[in-house]
PDB file of C-alpha atoms in Angstrom:
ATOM      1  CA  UNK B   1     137.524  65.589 111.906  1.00  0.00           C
ATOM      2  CA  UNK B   2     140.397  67.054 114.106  1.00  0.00           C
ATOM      3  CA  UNK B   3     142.419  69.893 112.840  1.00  0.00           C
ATOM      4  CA  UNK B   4     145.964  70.732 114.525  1.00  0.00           C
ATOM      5  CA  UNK B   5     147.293  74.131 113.226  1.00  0.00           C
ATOM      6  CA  UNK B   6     150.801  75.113 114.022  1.00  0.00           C
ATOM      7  CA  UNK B   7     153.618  77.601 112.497  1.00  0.00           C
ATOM      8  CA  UNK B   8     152.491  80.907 113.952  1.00  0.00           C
ATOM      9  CA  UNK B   9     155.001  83.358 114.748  1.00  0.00           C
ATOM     10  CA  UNK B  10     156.343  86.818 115.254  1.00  0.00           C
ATOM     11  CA  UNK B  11     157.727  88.320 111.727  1.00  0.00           C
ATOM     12  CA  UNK B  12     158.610  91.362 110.870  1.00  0.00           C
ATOM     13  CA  UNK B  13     156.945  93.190 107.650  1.00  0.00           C
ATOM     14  CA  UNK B  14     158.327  91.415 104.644  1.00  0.00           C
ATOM     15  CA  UNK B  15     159.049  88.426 106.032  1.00  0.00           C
ATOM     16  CA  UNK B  16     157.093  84.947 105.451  1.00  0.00           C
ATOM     17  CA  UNK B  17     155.352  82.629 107.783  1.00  0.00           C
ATOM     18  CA  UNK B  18     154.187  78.980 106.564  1.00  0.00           C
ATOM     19  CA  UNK B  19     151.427  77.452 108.596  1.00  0.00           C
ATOM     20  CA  UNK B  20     150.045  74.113 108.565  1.00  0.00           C
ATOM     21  CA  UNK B  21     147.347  72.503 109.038  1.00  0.00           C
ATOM     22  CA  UNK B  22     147.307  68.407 109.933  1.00  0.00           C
ATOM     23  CA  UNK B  23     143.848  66.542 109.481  1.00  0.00           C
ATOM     24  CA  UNK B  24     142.799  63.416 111.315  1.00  0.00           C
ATOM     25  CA  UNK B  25     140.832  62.540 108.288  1.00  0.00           C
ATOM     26  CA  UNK B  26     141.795  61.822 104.363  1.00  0.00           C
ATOM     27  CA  UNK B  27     141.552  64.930 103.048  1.00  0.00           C
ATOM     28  CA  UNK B  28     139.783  63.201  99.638  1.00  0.00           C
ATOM     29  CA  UNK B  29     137.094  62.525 102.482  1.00  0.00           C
ATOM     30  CA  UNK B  30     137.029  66.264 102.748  1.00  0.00           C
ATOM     31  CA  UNK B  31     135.197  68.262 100.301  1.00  0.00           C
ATOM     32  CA  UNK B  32     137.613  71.763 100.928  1.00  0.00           C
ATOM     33  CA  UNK B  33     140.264  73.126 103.129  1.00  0.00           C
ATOM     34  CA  UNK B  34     140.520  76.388 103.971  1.00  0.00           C
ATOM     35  CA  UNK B  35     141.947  79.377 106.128  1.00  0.00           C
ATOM     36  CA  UNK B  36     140.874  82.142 108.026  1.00  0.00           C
ATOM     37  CA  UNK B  37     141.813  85.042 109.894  1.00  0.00           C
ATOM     38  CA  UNK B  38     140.244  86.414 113.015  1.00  0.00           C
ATOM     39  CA  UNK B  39     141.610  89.950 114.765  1.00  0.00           C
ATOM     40  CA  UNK B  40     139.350  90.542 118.144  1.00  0.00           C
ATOM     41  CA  UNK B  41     136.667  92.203 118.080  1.00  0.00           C
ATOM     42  CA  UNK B  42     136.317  91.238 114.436  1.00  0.00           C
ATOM     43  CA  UNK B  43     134.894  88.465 111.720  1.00  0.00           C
ATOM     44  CA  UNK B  44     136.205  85.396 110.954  1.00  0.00           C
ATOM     45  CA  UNK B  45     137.181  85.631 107.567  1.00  0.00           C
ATOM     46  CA  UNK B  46     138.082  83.677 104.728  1.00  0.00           C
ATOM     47  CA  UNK B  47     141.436  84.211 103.707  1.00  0.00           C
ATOM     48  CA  UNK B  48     142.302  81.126 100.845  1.00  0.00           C
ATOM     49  CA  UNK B  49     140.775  77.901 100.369  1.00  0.00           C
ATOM     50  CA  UNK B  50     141.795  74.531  98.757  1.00  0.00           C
ATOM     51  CA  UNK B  51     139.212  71.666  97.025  1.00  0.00           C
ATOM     52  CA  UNK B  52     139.756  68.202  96.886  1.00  0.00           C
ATOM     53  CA  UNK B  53     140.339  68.804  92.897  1.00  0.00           C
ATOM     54  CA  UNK B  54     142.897  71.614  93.895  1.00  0.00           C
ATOM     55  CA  UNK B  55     140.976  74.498  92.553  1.00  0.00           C
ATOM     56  CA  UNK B  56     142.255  77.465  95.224  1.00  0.00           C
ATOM     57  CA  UNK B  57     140.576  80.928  95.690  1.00  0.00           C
ATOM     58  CA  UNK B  58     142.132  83.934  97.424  1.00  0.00           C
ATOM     59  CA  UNK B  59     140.973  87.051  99.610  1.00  0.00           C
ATOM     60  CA  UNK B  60     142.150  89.946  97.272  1.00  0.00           C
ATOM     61  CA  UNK B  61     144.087  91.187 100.328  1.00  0.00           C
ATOM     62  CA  UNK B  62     146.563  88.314  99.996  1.00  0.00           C
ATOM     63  CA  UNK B  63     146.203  87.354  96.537  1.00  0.00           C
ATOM     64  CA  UNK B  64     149.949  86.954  94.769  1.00  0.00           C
ATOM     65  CA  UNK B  65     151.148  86.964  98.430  1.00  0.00           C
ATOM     66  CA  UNK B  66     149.608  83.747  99.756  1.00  0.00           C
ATOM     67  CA  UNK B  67     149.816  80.362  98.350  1.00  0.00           C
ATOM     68  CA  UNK B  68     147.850  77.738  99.889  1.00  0.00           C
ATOM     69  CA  UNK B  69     148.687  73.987  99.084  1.00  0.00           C
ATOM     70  CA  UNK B  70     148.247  70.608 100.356  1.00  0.00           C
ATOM     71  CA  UNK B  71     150.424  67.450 100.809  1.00  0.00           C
ATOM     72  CA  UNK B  72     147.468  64.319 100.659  1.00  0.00           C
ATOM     73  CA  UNK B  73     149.857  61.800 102.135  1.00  0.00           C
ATOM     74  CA  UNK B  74     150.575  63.552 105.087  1.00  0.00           C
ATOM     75  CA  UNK B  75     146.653  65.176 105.457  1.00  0.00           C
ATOM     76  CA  UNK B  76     148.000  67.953 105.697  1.00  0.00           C
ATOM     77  CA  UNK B  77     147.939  71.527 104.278  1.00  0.00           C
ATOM     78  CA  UNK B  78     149.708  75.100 104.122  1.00  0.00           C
ATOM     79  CA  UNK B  79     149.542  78.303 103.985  1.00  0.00           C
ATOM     80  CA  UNK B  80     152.617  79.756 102.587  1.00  0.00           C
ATOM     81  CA  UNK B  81     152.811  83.539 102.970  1.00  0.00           C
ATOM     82  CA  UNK B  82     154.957  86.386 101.798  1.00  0.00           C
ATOM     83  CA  UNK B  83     155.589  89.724 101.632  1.00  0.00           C
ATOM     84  CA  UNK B  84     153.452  89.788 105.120  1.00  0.00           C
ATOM     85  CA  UNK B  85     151.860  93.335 106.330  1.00  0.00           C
ATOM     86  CA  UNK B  86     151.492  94.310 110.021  1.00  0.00           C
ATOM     87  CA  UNK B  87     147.376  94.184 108.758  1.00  0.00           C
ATOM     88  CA  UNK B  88     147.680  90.360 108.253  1.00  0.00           C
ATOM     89  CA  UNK B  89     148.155  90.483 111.792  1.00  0.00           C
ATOM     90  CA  UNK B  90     145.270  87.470 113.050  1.00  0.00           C
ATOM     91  CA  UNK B  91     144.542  84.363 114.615  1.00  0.00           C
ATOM     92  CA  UNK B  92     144.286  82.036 111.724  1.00  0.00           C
ATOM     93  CA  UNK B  93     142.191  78.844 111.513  1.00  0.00           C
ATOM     94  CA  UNK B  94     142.106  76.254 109.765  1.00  0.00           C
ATOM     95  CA  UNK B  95     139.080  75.150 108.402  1.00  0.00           C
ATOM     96  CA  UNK B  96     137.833  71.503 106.529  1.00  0.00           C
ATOM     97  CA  UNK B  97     134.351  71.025 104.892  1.00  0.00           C
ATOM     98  CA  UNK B  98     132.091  67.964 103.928  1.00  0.00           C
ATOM     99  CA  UNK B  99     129.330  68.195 101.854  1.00  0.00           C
ATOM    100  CA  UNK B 100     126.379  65.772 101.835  1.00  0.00           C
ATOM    101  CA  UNK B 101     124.813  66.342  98.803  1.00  0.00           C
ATOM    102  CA  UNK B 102     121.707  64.140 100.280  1.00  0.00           C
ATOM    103  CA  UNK B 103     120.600  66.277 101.981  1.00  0.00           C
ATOM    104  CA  UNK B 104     122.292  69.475 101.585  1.00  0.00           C
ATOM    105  CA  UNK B 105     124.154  69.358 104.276  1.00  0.00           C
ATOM    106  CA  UNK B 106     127.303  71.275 104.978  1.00  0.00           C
ATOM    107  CA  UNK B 107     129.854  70.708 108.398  1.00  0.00           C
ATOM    108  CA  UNK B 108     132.804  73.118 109.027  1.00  0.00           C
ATOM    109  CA  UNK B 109     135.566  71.428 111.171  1.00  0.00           C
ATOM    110  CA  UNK B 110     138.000  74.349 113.011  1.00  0.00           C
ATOM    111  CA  UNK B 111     141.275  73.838 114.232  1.00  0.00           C
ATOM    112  CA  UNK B 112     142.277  75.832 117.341  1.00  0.00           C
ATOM    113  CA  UNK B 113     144.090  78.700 115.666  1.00  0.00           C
ATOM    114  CA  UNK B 114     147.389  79.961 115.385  1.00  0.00           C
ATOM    115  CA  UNK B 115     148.546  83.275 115.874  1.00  0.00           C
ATOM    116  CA  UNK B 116     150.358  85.360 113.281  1.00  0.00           C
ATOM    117  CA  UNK B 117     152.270  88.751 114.829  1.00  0.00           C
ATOM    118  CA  UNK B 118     153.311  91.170 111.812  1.00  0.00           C
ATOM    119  CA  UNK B 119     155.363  94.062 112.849  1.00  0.00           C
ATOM    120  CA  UNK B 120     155.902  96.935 111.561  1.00  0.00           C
TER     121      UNK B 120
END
């Protein structure tokens, strides 16, 4: 699976940013889509995620700020965020996940990251 992130950007704080995310795969092949956030120096961390039902979960730092969503016809999906805060300030990547349930199995796919500026 190939990921191809784009929408990264410069914003000011309390401005919004939408990122994308476009899969070379179904994404009904794909057991979850998700994105994180990386500042140097730091962990990669899980910011929202999406499942092929559309159940979503949120990092309580963006939760009521972020919305993540996904468009199946175009394999693609978004990260729509608000109110943005110079500490959202990351790389983000997108992320996709299949699940064999054979064997237990789990593969992360990464995109190569976009970068979100927030200033303050």
């Amino acid at each position: 699976v190939q990921l191809q992130a784009s929408g990264g950007g410069l914003v000011e704080a309390g401005g919004s940013l939408k990122l994308s995310c476009v899969a070379s795969d179904n994404l009904f092949k794909l057991d979850a889509m998700a994105w994180y956030r990386q500042v140097p120096g730091g962990h990669r961390d899980l910011v929202a995620q999406i499942t092929t039902g559309g159940a979503t979960t949120y990092d309580d730092d963006v939760q009521g700020r972020f919305t993540i969503s996904r468009d199946n016809a175009k394999s693609t999906v978004y990260l729509q965020m608000n109110k943005l805060k110079p500490e959202d300030t990351a790389v983000y990547y997108c992320n996709a996940v299949k699940l064999d349930l054979s064997t237990i199995d789990r593969f992360d796919y990464w995109g190569q990251g976009t970068l979100v500026t927030v200033s303050s």
